[in-house]
Coordinates of C-alpha atoms and ligand atoms in Angstrom, one line a residue:
M19 CA -32.9 28.5 -167.7
R20 CA -33.8 32.1 -168.4
L21 CA -31.6 34.6 -166.7
I22 CA -31.1 38.3 -166.6
L23 CA -27.8 39.9 -165.4
L24 CA -28.3 43.3 -163.9
G25 CA -25.6 45.7 -162.6
L26 CA -23.8 48.9 -163.3
P27 CA -21.8 49.1 -166.5
G28 CA -18.5 47.5 -165.5
A29 CA -19.9 45.3 -162.7
G30 CA -18.8 42.3 -164.6
K31 CA -22.0 41.2 -166.4
G32 CA -20.3 40.4 -169.7
T33 CA -17.4 38.5 -168.1
Q34 CA -19.7 36.5 -165.8
A35 CA -22.2 35.9 -168.7
K36 CA -19.5 34.2 -170.7
E37 CA -18.7 31.9 -167.7
I38 CA -22.3 31.0 -167.0
S39 CA -23.3 30.5 -170.6
T40 CA -20.4 28.1 -171.2
K41 CA -21.0 26.2 -168.0
F42 CA -24.7 25.7 -168.6
N43 CA -24.6 25.8 -172.4
I44 CA -27.2 28.6 -172.7
P45 CA -27.0 31.4 -175.3
H46 CA -25.5 34.7 -174.0
I47 CA -27.4 37.6 -175.5
S48 CA -25.6 40.9 -175.0
T49 CA -27.4 43.9 -176.5
G50 CA -24.3 46.0 -176.3
D51 CA -22.4 43.4 -178.3
I52 CA -25.2 43.2 -180.9
L53 CA -25.2 47.0 -181.3
R54 CA -21.4 47.2 -181.6
N55 CA -21.5 44.4 -184.2
E56 CA -24.1 46.4 -186.2
L57 CA -21.8 49.4 -186.0
K58 CA -18.9 47.3 -187.2
K59 CA -21.0 46.2 -190.2
N60 CA -21.9 49.9 -190.7
T61 CA -25.7 49.1 -190.8
E62 CA -28.4 51.8 -190.4
L63 CA -29.2 50.3 -186.9
G64 CA -25.5 50.5 -185.9
K65 CA -25.1 54.1 -187.0
K66 CA -28.3 55.1 -185.3
A67 CA -27.4 53.3 -182.1
N68 CA -23.9 54.8 -182.1
E69 CA -25.4 58.3 -181.8
Y70 CA -26.6 57.3 -178.3
M71 CA -23.8 54.9 -177.3
S72 CA -21.0 57.3 -177.9
Q73 CA -22.6 59.7 -175.5
G74 CA -23.3 57.1 -172.8
K75 CA -27.1 57.4 -173.4
L76 CA -29.6 54.6 -173.9
V77 CA -30.7 53.6 -177.3
P78 CA -34.5 54.1 -177.6
D79 CA -36.7 51.3 -176.2
E80 CA -38.5 50.5 -179.4
L81 CA -35.3 49.6 -181.2
M82 CA -34.1 47.5 -178.3
V83 CA -37.3 45.6 -177.9
E84 CA -37.3 44.8 -181.6
I85 CA -33.7 43.4 -181.3
I86 CA -34.7 41.2 -178.3
K87 CA -37.8 40.0 -180.0
K88 CA -35.7 38.9 -183.0
E89 CA -33.2 37.2 -180.7
I90 CA -35.7 35.3 -178.5
E91 CA -39.0 34.9 -180.4
G92 CA -37.4 35.0 -183.9
K93 CA -34.8 32.4 -183.0
K94 CA -37.2 30.4 -181.0
R95 CA -34.9 30.3 -178.0
D96 CA -36.3 28.9 -174.7
N97 CA -33.1 29.3 -172.8
F98 CA -31.0 32.5 -172.6
L99 CA -28.9 34.7 -170.5
L100 CA -29.6 38.4 -171.0
D101 CA -26.7 40.8 -170.5
G102 CA -27.5 44.5 -170.8
F103 CA -31.3 44.1 -171.4
P104 CA -33.7 45.2 -170.0
R105 CA -32.3 48.6 -169.0
T106 CA -35.6 50.5 -168.5
L107 CA -38.9 49.7 -166.9
Q108 CA -40.6 49.8 -170.3
Q109 CA -38.1 47.2 -171.7
A110 CA -38.8 44.9 -168.7
I111 CA -42.5 45.2 -169.2
K112 CA -42.3 44.5 -172.9
L113 CA -40.0 41.6 -172.2
D114 CA -42.5 40.1 -169.8
E115 CA -45.3 40.6 -172.3
M116 CA -43.4 38.9 -175.1
L117 CA -42.3 36.0 -172.9
S118 CA -45.8 35.4 -171.6
S119 CA -47.2 35.4 -175.2
I120 CA -44.9 32.5 -175.9
G121 CA -45.5 30.7 -172.6
Q122 CA -42.2 31.6 -171.0
K123 CA -41.0 33.6 -168.0
I124 CA -37.8 34.7 -166.4
D125 CA -36.3 32.4 -163.7
K126 CA -33.8 34.6 -162.0
V127 CA -32.3 38.1 -162.1
L128 CA -28.8 38.2 -160.8
N129 CA -27.9 41.7 -159.6
I130 CA -24.1 42.1 -159.5
K131 CA -23.1 44.8 -157.1
V132 CA -19.9 46.9 -157.2
D133 CA -19.3 50.4 -155.8
K134 CA -19.0 53.3 -158.2
E135 CA -15.3 54.1 -157.5
S136 CA -14.3 50.6 -158.4
I137 CA -16.4 50.8 -161.5
I138 CA -14.7 53.9 -162.8
K139 CA -11.3 52.3 -162.2
R140 CA -12.3 49.0 -163.8
L141 CA -13.8 50.6 -166.9
S142 CA -11.0 53.0 -167.5
N143 CA -8.6 50.1 -167.4
R144 CA -10.8 47.7 -169.4
R145 CA -9.5 46.5 -172.8
I146 CA -11.3 44.4 -175.4
C147 CA -9.7 42.0 -177.9
H148 CA -10.4 42.9 -181.6
S149 CA -10.1 39.2 -182.6
C150 CA -11.8 37.1 -179.9
A151 CA -13.7 39.8 -177.9
N152 CA -12.0 38.7 -174.7
I153 CA -12.4 41.3 -171.9
C154 CA -9.2 42.1 -170.0
S155 CA -7.6 44.8 -168.0
I156 CA -4.4 46.8 -167.9
D157 CA -4.5 46.1 -164.2
D158 CA -3.0 42.8 -165.3
K159 CA 0.7 43.6 -165.6
E160 CA 1.2 41.3 -168.5
V161 CA -1.6 42.9 -170.5
L162 CA -0.1 46.3 -169.7
K163 CA 3.4 45.3 -170.8
N164 CA 2.5 43.3 -174.0
N165 CA -0.7 45.3 -175.0
K166 CA -2.0 42.0 -176.5
C167 CA -4.9 39.7 -175.7
P168 CA -3.6 37.2 -173.1
I169 CA -5.8 34.5 -174.8
C170 CA -5.3 34.8 -178.5
G171 CA -2.6 37.5 -178.8
G172 CA -5.0 39.8 -180.7
K173 CA -4.9 43.5 -180.8
L174 CA -6.6 45.3 -177.8
Y175 CA -8.7 48.4 -177.9
K176 CA -10.4 50.6 -175.4
R177 CA -14.2 51.2 -175.9
K178 CA -15.0 54.8 -176.7
D179 CA -17.6 54.8 -174.0
D180 CA -15.0 53.7 -171.4
E181 CA -13.6 57.3 -171.3
V182 CA -14.1 58.8 -167.8
D183 CA -16.7 61.5 -168.9
V184 CA -18.8 58.9 -170.7
I185 CA -18.5 56.4 -167.8
R186 CA -19.9 59.1 -165.5
K187 CA -22.8 59.7 -167.8
R188 CA -23.5 55.9 -168.1
L189 CA -23.5 55.7 -164.3
D190 CA -26.0 58.5 -164.0
V191 CA -28.2 56.9 -166.7
Y192 CA -28.1 53.6 -164.8
E193 CA -29.2 55.4 -161.5
E194 CA -32.1 57.1 -163.2
Q195 CA -33.4 54.5 -165.7
T196 CA -32.1 51.1 -164.8
K197 CA -31.9 51.0 -161.0
P198 CA -35.8 51.0 -160.7
L199 CA -35.6 47.5 -162.3
E200 CA -34.2 46.2 -159.0
D201 CA -37.5 47.0 -157.3
Y202 CA -39.5 45.6 -160.2
Y203 CA -37.8 42.2 -160.0
R204 CA -37.5 42.2 -156.2
K205 CA -41.3 42.6 -156.0
N206 CA -41.6 39.6 -158.3
N207 CA -39.2 37.6 -156.0
L208 CA -36.7 37.2 -158.9
L209 CA -33.9 39.4 -157.7
I210 CA -30.7 37.9 -156.2
D211 CA -28.0 40.3 -155.1
I212 CA -24.4 39.2 -155.7
D213 CA -21.2 40.8 -154.3
G214 CA -19.3 41.7 -157.5
L215 CA -16.0 42.6 -155.9
G216 CA -13.1 40.1 -156.0
S217 CA -11.6 38.0 -158.7
V218 CA -13.6 36.8 -161.7
D219 CA -13.5 33.2 -160.3
E220 CA -14.7 34.3 -156.9
V221 CA -17.7 36.1 -158.3
T222 CA -18.4 33.1 -160.7
E223 CA -18.4 30.8 -157.7
R224 CA -20.8 33.0 -155.8
I225 CA -23.2 33.0 -158.8
L226 CA -22.9 29.2 -159.4
A227 CA -23.7 28.6 -155.7
L228 CA -27.1 30.3 -156.3
L229 CA -28.1 28.7 -159.6
Ligands
LIG15 P1 -23.1 47.6 -172.8 O1 -22.1 46.9 -173.6 O2 -24.1 46.7 -172.2 O3 -22.4 48.4 -171.7 O4 -23.9 48.6 -173.7 C1 -23.2 49.7 -174.4 C2 -24.2 50.7 -174.8 O5 -25.1 50.1 -175.7 C3 -25.0 51.3 -173.7 O6 -24.4 52.4 -173.0 C4 -26.2 51.8 -174.5 O7 -25.9 53.0 -175.2 C5 -26.4 50.7 -175.5 N1 -27.3 49.7 -175.0 C6 -27.0 48.4 -174.8 N2 -28.1 47.7 -174.3 C7 -29.1 48.6 -174.3 C8 -30.5 48.5 -173.8 N3 -31.0 47.4 -173.4 N4 -31.2 49.7 -173.9 C9 -30.7 50.8 -174.4 N5 -29.4 51.0 -174.8 C10 -28.6 49.9 -174.7

């Protein structure tokens, strides 16, 4: 299965991607995670990407397409779940070209829909575990009280781009550069809209019912 998860930052793509990739045993490719990992390792790519990420802007298409080529073509994957890629029309076109050159195509694009007010609240409250990368929220009283990962007890941090001014910028960028992808995939009969409000389990069930 070759899937793309589309949706505003904070719509729950990362969380749902983990659920789906575990359930179907398909690799979860998150371009945001790849870039943050490069930054952690202090590579040239990581430092370059961070200039854009810290401002809520998109990293240039050429860099992103190279990363995805390495992940799919380079690792000879024929199943994958893309989370955070493509984010521009150009990326989507390049992805289609690359897949067609290796005899593959996208099966479905899941578009997780959540309103902007809920997104701002979710992202401001989002915390990530340093040790296991679990995504959680200080909406959860236990997380708020203990300030520790509910899964492994690891230290939690707030992503720099989850500050309100950067969140607003990311939402604008989505509207301008990523939203046109909905039409692109709708025209190709690949887009499936999913209501992203509710608990993680509720949204997962909605997705599983469609796969
Ligand atoms: P994410 O974790 O998906 O929210 O991505 C965090 C940040 O990484 C984004 O705000 C962008 O700066 C950058 N990024 C991730 N994926 C892409 C992509 N496909 N194209 C451009 N920039 C990206």
